[in-house]
Amino acid sequence: LLVPYKLIAQIGDLLLEKEAPFKPRLFNIYAELGGHGGIYSINFRQKLRFIKAQDIYWSGGICVLPQGSGWKANFPVSVNWYRPFRSQSGFIFGTGQVLILSRDKGGYIRGTFRIAYRRHFLKWHCSMELAYTPFYSYIYNFQYENWFGAGFAYHFMRNKK
């Protein structure tokens, strides 16, 4: 799993610009259809302030769905690296965990990772992204499930240099 990530990063360094004029906002709220929260999720994303050289941020969210006679809630948490591409877009590479609680089945945890493309719309302070976010379980036996998502974010605050 680490080899494809390094290969993508090396190819990306050859193709991507070193500096992009757009800097991601300090924090934003985003809605995701599909993605690492399940069917949908509402998320909060914030840049890690103590890492100055890179655009690394964490995100957390929630998704609540009816399930049988009860409910099911997903709580995705992830750490992501944003790599600028041209002036108003970039690639995202990340990993995380999803805590899944169910009234009928109890709780369990699944891993996820993210490879995404994000496009920023500066005039409207928002962005959209398309992502490949597969789930995998690793506690009892290994299972892998392909998953895709699309997201929309509203940005609140600019980074300060």
XYZ file of C-alpha atoms in Angstrom, residues 2-158:
157
model
C 2.905 2.376 0.699
C 4.592 1.788 -2.677
C 1.681 3.139 -4.815
C 1.424 6.185 -2.521
C 5.147 6.990 -2.954
C 4.909 6.433 -6.698
C 1.913 8.796 -6.956
C 3.764 11.395 -4.850
C 6.880 11.204 -7.067
C 4.862 11.476 -10.281
C 2.897 14.323 -8.715
C 6.111 16.209 -7.885
C 7.131 16.024 -11.536
C 3.762 17.244 -12.833
C 2.666 19.709 -10.183
C 3.733 23.276 -9.729
C 5.909 23.939 -6.689
C 4.016 27.036 -5.563
C 0.340 27.800 -6.039
C -1.143 31.258 -5.382
C -4.182 29.804 -3.582
C -3.818 28.804 0.064
C -6.517 26.636 1.684
C -8.713 28.294 4.280
C -8.017 27.713 7.948
C -11.263 25.797 8.461
C -14.407 24.863 6.603
C -17.632 22.915 6.810
C -18.351 20.420 4.072
C -21.059 17.999 3.038
C -20.106 14.756 1.375
C -22.237 12.377 -0.652
C -20.532 9.006 -0.442
C -16.991 9.450 0.848
C -15.486 8.223 4.092
C -18.595 8.956 6.168
C -20.788 6.392 4.407
C -23.872 7.347 2.371
C -23.456 11.017 3.334
C -21.736 13.040 6.045
C -21.504 16.570 7.401
C -17.885 17.377 8.314
C -15.628 19.985 9.883
C -12.132 20.375 8.432
C -9.273 22.398 9.986
C -5.653 22.963 9.000
C -3.053 21.819 11.537
C -1.436 25.109 12.577
C 1.783 23.682 13.993
C 2.866 22.322 10.578
C 3.861 25.421 8.599
C 5.544 23.929 5.515
C 2.711 21.650 4.366
C -1.062 21.891 4.037
C -2.023 19.094 6.417
C -5.445 19.142 8.036
C -7.707 16.941 10.118
C -11.417 16.417 9.636
C -14.245 14.913 11.623
C -17.902 14.371 10.840
C -21.184 12.600 11.454
C -23.735 10.604 9.473
C -26.975 9.279 11.020
C -29.215 6.835 9.135
C -32.267 4.728 9.962
C -31.484 0.995 10.102
C -34.265 -1.548 10.588
C -36.167 -0.528 13.724
C -33.239 1.560 15.017
C -30.504 3.822 13.738
C -26.872 3.786 12.664
C -24.326 6.591 13.175
C -20.939 6.959 11.475
C -18.213 9.219 12.892
C -15.363 9.628 10.353
C -12.047 11.151 11.517
C -9.095 11.608 9.154
C -5.764 13.356 8.546
C -5.172 14.608 4.994
C -2.378 16.204 2.983
C -3.366 18.790 0.351
C -1.005 19.139 -2.624
C -1.702 22.217 -4.835
C -2.047 21.682 -8.586
C -2.082 24.787 -10.728
C -3.729 27.848 -9.208
C -7.139 26.815 -7.835
C -7.081 23.049 -7.526
C -5.155 20.257 -5.851
C -4.890 16.633 -4.864
C -5.633 15.171 -1.424
C -4.032 12.085 0.107
C -5.199 10.946 3.531
C -6.075 8.203 5.959
C -8.518 7.813 8.830
C -10.915 5.759 10.904
C -14.699 5.532 10.978
C -16.450 4.655 14.246
C -19.788 3.039 13.428
C -22.443 2.785 16.156
C -25.692 0.895 15.666
C -28.640 0.414 17.999
C -29.042 -3.167 16.753
C -25.415 -4.295 16.236
C -23.372 -2.262 18.726
C -20.199 -0.542 17.564
C -17.198 -1.278 15.389
C -14.406 0.587 13.632
C -13.204 0.586 10.023
C -10.213 2.166 8.336
C -10.363 4.403 5.285
C -8.013 6.315 3.055
C -8.588 9.104 0.543
C -7.272 10.046 -2.872
C -9.177 13.080 -4.123
C -9.150 16.008 -6.540
C -10.394 19.350 -5.187
C -11.332 22.457 -7.200
C -11.610 25.831 -5.446
C -14.012 28.594 -6.451
C -12.463 31.691 -4.881
C -15.261 34.091 -5.807
C -17.814 32.083 -3.782
C -15.449 30.909 -0.969
C -16.182 27.258 -1.674
C -14.711 24.113 -3.182
C -15.865 20.824 -4.683
C -14.073 17.501 -4.678
C -14.281 13.999 -6.107
C -12.708 11.221 -4.057
C -11.878 7.536 -3.950
C -12.386 6.552 -0.286
C -12.421 2.772 0.226
C -13.267 1.184 3.571
C -11.315 -1.682 5.070
C -11.766 -3.665 8.261
C -8.760 -5.150 9.984
C -9.692 -6.243 13.514
C -11.063 -9.778 13.022
C -10.518 -10.427 9.326
C -9.469 -8.202 6.466
C -12.268 -6.912 4.229
C -11.968 -4.216 1.551
C -14.839 -2.225 0.026
C -14.400 0.243 -2.842
C -16.178 3.547 -2.215
C -16.360 6.911 -3.970
C -17.585 10.327 -2.891
C -18.302 13.890 -3.970
C -18.123 16.837 -1.603
C -18.949 20.530 -1.346
C -17.223 22.835 1.178
C -17.735 26.405 2.349
C -14.532 28.150 3.547
C -14.649 30.530 6.507
C -11.202 32.004 7.146
C -7.949 32.565 5.247
